[in-house]
mmCIF file with all atom_site columns, C-alpha atoms in Angstrom:
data_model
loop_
_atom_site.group_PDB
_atom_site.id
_atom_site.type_symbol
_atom_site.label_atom_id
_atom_site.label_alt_id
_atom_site.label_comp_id
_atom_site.label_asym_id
_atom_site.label_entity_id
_atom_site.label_seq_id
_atom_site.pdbx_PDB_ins_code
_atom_site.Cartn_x
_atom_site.Cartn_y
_atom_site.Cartn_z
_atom_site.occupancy
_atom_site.B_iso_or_equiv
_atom_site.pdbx_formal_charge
_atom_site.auth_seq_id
_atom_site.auth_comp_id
_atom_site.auth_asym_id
_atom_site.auth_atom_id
_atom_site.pdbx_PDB_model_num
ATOM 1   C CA . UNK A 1 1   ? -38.952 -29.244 10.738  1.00 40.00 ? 1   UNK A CA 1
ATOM 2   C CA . UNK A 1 2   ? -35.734 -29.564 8.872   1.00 42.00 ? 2   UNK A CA 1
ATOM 3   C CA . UNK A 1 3   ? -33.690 -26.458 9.164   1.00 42.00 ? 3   UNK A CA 1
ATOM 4   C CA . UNK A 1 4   ? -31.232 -27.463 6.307   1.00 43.00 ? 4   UNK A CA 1
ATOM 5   C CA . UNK A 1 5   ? -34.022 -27.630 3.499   1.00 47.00 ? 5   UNK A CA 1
ATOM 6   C CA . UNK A 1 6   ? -34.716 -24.106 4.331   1.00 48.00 ? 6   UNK A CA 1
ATOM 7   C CA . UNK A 1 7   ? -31.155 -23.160 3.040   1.00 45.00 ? 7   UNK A CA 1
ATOM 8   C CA . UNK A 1 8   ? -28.780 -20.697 4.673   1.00 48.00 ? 8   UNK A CA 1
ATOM 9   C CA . UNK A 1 9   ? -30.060 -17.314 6.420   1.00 50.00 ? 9   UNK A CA 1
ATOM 10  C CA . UNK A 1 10  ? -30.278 -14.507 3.967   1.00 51.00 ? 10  UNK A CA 1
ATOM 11  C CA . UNK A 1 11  ? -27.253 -12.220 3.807   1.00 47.00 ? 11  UNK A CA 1
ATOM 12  C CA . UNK A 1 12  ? -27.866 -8.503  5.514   1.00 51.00 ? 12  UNK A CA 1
ATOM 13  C CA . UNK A 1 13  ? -28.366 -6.356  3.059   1.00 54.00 ? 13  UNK A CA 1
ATOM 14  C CA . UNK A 1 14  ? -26.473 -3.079  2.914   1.00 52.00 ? 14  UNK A CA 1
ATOM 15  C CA . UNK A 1 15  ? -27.692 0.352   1.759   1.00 57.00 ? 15  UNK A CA 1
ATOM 16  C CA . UNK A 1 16  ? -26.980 1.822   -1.367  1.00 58.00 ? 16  UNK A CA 1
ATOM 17  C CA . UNK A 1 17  ? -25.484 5.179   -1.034  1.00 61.00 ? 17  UNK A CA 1
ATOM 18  C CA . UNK A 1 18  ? -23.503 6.011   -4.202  1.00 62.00 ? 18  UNK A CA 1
ATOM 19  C CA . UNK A 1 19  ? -23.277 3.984   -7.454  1.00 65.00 ? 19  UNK A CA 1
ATOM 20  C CA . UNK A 1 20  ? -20.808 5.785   -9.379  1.00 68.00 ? 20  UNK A CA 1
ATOM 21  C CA . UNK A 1 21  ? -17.218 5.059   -9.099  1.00 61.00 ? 21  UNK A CA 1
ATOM 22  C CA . UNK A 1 22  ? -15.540 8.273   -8.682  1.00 65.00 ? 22  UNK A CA 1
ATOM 23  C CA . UNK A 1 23  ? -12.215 7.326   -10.165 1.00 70.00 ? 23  UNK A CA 1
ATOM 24  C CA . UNK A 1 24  ? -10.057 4.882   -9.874  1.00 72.00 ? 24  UNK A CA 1
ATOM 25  C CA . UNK A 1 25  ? -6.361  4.624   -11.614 1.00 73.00 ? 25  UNK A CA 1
ATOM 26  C CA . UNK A 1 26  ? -3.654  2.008   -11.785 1.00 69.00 ? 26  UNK A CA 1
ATOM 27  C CA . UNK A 1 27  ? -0.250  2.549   -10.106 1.00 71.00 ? 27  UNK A CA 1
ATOM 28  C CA . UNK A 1 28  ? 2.484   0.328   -9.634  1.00 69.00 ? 28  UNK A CA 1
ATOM 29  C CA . UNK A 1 29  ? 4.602   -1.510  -12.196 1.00 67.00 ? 29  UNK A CA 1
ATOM 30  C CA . UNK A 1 30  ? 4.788   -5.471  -13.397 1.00 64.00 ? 30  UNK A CA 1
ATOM 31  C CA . UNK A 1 31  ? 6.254   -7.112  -10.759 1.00 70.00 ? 31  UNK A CA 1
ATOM 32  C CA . UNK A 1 32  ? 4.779   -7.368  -6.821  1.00 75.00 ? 32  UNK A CA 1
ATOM 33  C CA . UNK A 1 33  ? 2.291   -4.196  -5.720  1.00 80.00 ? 33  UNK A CA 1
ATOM 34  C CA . UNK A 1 34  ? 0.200   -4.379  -2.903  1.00 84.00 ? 34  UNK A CA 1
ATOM 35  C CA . UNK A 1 35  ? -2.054  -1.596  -1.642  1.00 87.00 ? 35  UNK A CA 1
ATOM 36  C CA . UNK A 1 36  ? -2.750  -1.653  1.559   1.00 89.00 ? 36  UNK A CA 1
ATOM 37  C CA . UNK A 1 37  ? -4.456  1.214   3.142   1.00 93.00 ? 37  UNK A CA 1
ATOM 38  C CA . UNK A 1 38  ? -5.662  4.902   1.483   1.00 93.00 ? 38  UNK A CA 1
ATOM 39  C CA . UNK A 1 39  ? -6.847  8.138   3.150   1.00 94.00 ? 39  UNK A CA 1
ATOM 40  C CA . UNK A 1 40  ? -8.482  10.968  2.037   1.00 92.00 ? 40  UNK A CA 1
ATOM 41  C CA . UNK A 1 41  ? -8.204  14.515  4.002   1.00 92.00 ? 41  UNK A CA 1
ATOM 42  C CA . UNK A 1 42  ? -9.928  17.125  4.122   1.00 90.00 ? 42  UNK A CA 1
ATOM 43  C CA . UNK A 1 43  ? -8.865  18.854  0.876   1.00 92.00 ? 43  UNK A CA 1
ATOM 44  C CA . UNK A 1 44  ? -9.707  15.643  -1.003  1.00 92.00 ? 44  UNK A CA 1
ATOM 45  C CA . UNK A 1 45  ? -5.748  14.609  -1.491  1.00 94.00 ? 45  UNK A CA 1
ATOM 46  C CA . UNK A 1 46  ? -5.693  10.402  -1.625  1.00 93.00 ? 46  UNK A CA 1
ATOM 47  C CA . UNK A 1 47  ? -2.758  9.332   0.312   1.00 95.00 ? 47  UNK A CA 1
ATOM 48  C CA . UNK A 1 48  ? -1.637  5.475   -0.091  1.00 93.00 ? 48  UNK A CA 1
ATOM 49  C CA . UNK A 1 49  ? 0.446   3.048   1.486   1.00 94.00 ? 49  UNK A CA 1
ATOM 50  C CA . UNK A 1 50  ? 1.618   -0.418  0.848   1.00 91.00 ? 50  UNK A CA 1
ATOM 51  C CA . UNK A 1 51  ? 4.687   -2.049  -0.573  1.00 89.00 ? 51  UNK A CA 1
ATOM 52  C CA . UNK A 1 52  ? 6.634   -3.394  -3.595  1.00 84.00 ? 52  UNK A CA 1
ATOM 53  C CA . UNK A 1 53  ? 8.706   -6.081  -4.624  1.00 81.00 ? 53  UNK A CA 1
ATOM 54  C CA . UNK A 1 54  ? 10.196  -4.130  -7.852  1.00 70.00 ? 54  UNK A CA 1
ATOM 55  C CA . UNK A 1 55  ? 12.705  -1.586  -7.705  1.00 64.00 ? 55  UNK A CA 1
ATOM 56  C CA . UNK A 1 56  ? 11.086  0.481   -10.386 1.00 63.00 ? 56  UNK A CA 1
ATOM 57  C CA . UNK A 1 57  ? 8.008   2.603   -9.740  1.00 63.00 ? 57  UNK A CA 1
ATOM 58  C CA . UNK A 1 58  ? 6.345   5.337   -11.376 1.00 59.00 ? 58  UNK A CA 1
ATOM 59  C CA . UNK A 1 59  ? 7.545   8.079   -9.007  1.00 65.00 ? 59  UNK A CA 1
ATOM 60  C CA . UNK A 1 60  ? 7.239   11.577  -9.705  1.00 62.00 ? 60  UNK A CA 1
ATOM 61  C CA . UNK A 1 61  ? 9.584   14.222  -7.139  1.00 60.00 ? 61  UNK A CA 1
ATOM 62  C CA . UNK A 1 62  ? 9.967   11.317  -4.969  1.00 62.00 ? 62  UNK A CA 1
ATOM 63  C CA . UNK A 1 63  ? 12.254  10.347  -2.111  1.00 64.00 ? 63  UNK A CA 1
ATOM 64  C CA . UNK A 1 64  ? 16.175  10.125  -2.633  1.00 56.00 ? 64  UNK A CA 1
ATOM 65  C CA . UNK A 1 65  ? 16.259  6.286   -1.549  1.00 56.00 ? 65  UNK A CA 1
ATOM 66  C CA . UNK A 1 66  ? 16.904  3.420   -3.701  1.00 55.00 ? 66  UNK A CA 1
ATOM 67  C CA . UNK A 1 67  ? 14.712  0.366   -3.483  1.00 59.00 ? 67  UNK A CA 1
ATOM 68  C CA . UNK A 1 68  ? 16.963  -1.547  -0.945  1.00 66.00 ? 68  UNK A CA 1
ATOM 69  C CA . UNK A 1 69  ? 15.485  -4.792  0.213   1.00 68.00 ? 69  UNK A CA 1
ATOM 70  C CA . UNK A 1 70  ? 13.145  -7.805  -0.762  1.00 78.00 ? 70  UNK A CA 1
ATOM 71  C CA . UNK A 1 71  ? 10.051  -5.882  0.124   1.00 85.00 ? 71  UNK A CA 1
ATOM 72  C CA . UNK A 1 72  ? 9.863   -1.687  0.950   1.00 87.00 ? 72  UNK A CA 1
ATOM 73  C CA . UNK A 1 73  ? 6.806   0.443   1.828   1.00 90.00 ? 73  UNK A CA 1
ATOM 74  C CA . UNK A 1 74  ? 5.238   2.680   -0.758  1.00 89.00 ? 74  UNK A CA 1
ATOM 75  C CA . UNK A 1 75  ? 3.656   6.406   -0.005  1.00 91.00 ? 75  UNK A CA 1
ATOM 76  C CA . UNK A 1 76  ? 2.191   8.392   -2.876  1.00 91.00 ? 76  UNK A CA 1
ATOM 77  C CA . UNK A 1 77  ? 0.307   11.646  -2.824  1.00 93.00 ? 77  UNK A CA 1
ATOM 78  C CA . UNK A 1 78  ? -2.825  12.090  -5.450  1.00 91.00 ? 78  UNK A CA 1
ATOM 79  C CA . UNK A 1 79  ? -3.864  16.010  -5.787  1.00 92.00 ? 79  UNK A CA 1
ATOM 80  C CA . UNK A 1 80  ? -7.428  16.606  -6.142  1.00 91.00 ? 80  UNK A CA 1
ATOM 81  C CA . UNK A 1 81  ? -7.218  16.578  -9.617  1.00 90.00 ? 81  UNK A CA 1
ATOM 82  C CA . UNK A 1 82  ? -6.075  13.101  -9.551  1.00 87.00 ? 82  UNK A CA 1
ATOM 83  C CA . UNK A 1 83  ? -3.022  13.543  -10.699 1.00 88.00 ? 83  UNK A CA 1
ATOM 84  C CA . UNK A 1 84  ? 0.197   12.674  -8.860  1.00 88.00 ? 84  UNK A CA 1
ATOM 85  C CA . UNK A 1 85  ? 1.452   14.910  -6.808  1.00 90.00 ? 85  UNK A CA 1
ATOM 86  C CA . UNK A 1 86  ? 4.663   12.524  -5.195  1.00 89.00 ? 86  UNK A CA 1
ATOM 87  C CA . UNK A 1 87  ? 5.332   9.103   -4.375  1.00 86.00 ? 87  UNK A CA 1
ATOM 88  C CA . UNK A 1 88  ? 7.994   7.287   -2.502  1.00 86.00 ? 88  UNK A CA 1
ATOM 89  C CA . UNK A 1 89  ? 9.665   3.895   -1.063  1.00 84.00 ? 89  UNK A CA 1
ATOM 90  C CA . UNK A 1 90  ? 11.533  3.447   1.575   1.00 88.00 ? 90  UNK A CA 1
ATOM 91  C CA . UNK A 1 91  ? 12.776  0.040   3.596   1.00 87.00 ? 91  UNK A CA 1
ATOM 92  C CA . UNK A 1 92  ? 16.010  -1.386  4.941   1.00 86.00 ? 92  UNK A CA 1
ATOM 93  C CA . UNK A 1 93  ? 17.465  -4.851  3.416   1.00 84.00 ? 93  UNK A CA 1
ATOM 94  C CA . UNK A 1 94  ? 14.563  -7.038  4.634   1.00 83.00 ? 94  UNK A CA 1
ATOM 95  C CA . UNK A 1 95  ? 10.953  -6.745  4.228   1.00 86.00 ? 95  UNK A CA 1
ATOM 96  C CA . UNK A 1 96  ? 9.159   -3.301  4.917   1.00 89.00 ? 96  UNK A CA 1
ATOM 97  C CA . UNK A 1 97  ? 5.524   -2.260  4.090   1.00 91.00 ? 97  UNK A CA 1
ATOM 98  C CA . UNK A 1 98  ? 3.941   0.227   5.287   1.00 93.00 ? 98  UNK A CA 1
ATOM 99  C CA . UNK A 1 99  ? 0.469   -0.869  6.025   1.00 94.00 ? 99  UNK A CA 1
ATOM 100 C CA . UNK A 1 100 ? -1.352  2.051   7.300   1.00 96.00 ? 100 UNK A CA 1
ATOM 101 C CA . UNK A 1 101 ? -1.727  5.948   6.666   1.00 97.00 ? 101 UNK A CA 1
ATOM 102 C CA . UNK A 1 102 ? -2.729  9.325   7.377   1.00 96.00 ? 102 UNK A CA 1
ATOM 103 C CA . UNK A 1 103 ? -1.778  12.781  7.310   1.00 95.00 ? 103 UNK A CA 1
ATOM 104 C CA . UNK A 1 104 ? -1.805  15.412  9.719   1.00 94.00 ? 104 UNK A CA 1
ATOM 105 C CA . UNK A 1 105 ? -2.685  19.016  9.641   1.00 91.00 ? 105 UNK A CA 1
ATOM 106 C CA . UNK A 1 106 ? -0.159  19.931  7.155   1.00 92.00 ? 106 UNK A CA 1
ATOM 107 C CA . UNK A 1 107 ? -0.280  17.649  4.912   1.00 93.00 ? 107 UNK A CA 1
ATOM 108 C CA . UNK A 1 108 ? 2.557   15.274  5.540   1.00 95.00 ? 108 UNK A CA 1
ATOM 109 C CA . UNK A 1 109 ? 1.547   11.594  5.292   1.00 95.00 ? 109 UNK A CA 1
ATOM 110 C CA . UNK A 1 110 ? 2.235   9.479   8.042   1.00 96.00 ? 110 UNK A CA 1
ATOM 111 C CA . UNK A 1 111 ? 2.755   6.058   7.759   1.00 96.00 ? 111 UNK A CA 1
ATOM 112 C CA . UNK A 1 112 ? 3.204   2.977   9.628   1.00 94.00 ? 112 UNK A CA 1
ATOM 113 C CA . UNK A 1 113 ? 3.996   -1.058  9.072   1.00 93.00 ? 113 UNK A CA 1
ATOM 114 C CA . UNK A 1 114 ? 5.715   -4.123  9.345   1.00 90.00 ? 114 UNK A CA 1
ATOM 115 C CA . UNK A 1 115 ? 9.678   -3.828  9.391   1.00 89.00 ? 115 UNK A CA 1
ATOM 116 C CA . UNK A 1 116 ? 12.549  -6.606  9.904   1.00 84.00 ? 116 UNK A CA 1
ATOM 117 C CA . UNK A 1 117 ? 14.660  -3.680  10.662  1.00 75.00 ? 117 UNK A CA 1
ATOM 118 C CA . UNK A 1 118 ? 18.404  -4.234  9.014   1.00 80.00 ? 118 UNK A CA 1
ATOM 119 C CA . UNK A 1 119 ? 19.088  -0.555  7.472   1.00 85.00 ? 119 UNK A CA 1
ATOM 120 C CA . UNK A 1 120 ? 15.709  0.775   7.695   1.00 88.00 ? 120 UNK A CA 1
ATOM 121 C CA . UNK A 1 121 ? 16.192  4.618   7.624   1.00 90.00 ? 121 UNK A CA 1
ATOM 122 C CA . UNK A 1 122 ? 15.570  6.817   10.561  1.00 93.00 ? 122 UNK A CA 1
ATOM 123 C CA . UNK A 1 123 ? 15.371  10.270  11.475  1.00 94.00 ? 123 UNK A CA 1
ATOM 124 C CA . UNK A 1 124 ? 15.352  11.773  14.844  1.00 95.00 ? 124 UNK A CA 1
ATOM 125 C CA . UNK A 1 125 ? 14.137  8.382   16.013  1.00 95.00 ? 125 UNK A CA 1
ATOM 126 C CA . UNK A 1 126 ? 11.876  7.609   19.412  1.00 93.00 ? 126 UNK A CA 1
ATOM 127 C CA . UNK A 1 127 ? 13.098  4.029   19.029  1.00 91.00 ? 127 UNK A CA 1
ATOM 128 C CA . UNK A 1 128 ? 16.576  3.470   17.442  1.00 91.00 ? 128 UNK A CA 1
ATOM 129 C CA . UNK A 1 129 ? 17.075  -0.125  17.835  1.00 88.00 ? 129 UNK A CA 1
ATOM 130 C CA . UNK A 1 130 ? 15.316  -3.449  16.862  1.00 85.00 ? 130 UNK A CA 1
ATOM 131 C CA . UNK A 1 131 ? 15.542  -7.198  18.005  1.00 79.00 ? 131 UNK A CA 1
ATOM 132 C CA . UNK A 1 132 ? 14.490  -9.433  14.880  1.00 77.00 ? 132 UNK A CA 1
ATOM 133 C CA . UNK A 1 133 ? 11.066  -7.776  13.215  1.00 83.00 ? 133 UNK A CA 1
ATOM 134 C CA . UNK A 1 134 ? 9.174   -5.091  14.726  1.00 86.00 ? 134 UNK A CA 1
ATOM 135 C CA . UNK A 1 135 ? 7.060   -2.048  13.127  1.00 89.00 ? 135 UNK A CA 1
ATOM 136 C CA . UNK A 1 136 ? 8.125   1.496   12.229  1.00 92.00 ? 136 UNK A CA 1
ATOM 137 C CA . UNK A 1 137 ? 6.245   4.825   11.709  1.00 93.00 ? 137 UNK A CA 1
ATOM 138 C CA . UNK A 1 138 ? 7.427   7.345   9.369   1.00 95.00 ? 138 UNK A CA 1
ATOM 139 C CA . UNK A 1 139 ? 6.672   11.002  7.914   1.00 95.00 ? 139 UNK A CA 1
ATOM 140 C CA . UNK A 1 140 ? 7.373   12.775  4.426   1.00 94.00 ? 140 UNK A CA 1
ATOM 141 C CA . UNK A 1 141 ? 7.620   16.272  4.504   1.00 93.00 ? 141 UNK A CA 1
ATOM 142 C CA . UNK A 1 142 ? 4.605   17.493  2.159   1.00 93.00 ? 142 UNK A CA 1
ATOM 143 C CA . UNK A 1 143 ? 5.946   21.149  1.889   1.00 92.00 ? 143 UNK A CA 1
ATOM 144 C CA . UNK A 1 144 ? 9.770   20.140  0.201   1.00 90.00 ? 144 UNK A CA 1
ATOM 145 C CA . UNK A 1 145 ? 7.003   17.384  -2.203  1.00 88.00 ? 145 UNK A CA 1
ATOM 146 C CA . UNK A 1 146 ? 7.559   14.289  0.073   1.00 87.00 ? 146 UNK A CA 1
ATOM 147 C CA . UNK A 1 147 ? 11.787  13.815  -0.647  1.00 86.00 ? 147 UNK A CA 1
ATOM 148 C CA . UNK A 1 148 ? 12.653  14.516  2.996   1.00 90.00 ? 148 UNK A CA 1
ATOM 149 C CA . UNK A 1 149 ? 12.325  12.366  5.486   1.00 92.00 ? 149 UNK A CA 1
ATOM 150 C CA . UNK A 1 150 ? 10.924  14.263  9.143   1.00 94.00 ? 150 UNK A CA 1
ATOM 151 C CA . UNK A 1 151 ? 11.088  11.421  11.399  1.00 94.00 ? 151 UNK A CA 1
ATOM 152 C CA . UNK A 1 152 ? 11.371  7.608   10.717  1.00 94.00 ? 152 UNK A CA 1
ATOM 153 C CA . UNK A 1 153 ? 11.406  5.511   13.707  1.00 93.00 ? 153 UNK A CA 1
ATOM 154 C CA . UNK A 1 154 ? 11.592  1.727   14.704  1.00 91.00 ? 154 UNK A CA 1
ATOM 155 C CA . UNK A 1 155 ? 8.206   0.495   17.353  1.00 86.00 ? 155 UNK A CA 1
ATOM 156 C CA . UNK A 1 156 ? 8.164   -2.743  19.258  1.00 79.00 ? 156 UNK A CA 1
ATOM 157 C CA . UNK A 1 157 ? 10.663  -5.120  19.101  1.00 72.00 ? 157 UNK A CA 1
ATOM 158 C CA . UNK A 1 158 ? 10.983  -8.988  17.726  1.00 66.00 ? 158 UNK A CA 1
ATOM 159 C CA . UNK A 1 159 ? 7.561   -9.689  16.708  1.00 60.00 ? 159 UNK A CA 1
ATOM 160 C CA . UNK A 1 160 ? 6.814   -9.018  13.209  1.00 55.00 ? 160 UNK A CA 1
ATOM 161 C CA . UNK A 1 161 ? 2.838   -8.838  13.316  1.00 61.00 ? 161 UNK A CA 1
ATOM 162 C CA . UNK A 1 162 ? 3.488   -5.814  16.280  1.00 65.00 ? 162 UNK A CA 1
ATOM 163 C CA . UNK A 1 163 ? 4.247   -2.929  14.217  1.00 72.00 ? 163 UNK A CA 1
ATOM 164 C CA . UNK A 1 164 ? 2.146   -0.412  12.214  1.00 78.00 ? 164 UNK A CA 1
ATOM 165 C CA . UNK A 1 165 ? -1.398  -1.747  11.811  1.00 83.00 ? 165 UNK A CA 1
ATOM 166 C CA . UNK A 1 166 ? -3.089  1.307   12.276  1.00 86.00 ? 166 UNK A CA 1
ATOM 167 C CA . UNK A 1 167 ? -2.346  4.944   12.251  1.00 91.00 ? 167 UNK A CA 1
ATOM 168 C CA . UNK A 1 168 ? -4.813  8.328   12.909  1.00 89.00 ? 168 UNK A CA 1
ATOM 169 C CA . UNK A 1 169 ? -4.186  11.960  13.589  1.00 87.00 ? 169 UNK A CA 1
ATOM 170 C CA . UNK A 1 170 ? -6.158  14.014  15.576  1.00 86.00 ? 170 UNK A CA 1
ATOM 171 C CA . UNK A 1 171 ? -7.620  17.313  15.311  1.00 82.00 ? 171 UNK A CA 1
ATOM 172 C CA . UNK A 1 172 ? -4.688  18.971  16.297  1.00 84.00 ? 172 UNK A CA 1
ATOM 173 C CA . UNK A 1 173 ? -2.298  17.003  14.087  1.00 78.00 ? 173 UNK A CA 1
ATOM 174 C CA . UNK A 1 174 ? -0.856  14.807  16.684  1.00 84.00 ? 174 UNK A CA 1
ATOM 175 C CA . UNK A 1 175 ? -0.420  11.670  15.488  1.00 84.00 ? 175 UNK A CA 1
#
């Protein structure tokens, strides 16, 4: 029997649950966007991360930072409505993204990635220092529209693929 002629195994085949696309939008600008994670909580607000190469974006009440390095991490906030509610970057001189997000029971995304550190921002930090690359975790104040910064913090030390891969709240908020 020749198990070639027979051709490759069928692909699984997944079930159908929903055909319609709900919506979907653009954001970013010309120039280096990447998307890299999304969450939606329990009032239906879309919360994304990722991270830009341009140092304009189409931010609305957003964070008092200027772009600062090769790469920084973007947050934005869609309402239910699908409209913008706030969006931010934030990054040091070197190359920040923030590859993961959620919120916790308040609202406030928090957000976690890839950092090489030099003037990354922090508030009230766990971790204040950082050897070479690492990761950081970081959370915008939903209530003042995300432009405050309630802790920013470095995580892990000279390893650039250690920080910031995965982030989840639980019931209680804790993240």
């Amino acid at each position: 029997v020749d198990i070639m002629a027979a051709g490759p195994p069928p692909l699984p085949t997944l079930p159908v649950i929903n055909q319609e696309l709900f919506w979907s939008t653009y954001f970013g600008n010309f120039n280096g966007n990447e998307m890299h994670d999304n969450y939606i909580d329990a009032s239906n607000n879309l919360y994304i991360a990722g991270g830009t190469t341009a140092g304009v974006y189409p931010f609305l009440n957003s964070l008092p930072l200027l772009w600062a390095g090769s790469w920084d991490a973007v947050v934005a906030k869609f309402n239910p409505d699908r409209s913008l509610k706030y969006g931010a970057w934030i990054g040091g001189s070197g190359w920040d993204e923030a590859w993961a997000i959620t919120a916790d029971n308040s609202g406030n995304p928090c957000f976690s990635g890839p950092t090489a550190g030099s003037g990354f921002p922090l508030v009230s930090p766990v971790q204040s220092t950082i050897s070479g690359q690492g990761g950081f975790y970081a959370k915008l104040d939903d209530a003042l529209n995300g432009t405050q910064l309630l802790i920013s913090t470095f995580l892990g030390y000279n390893v650039f693929n250690n920080g910031g891969f995965a982030i989840a709240a639980d019931a209680l908020g804790n993240v």
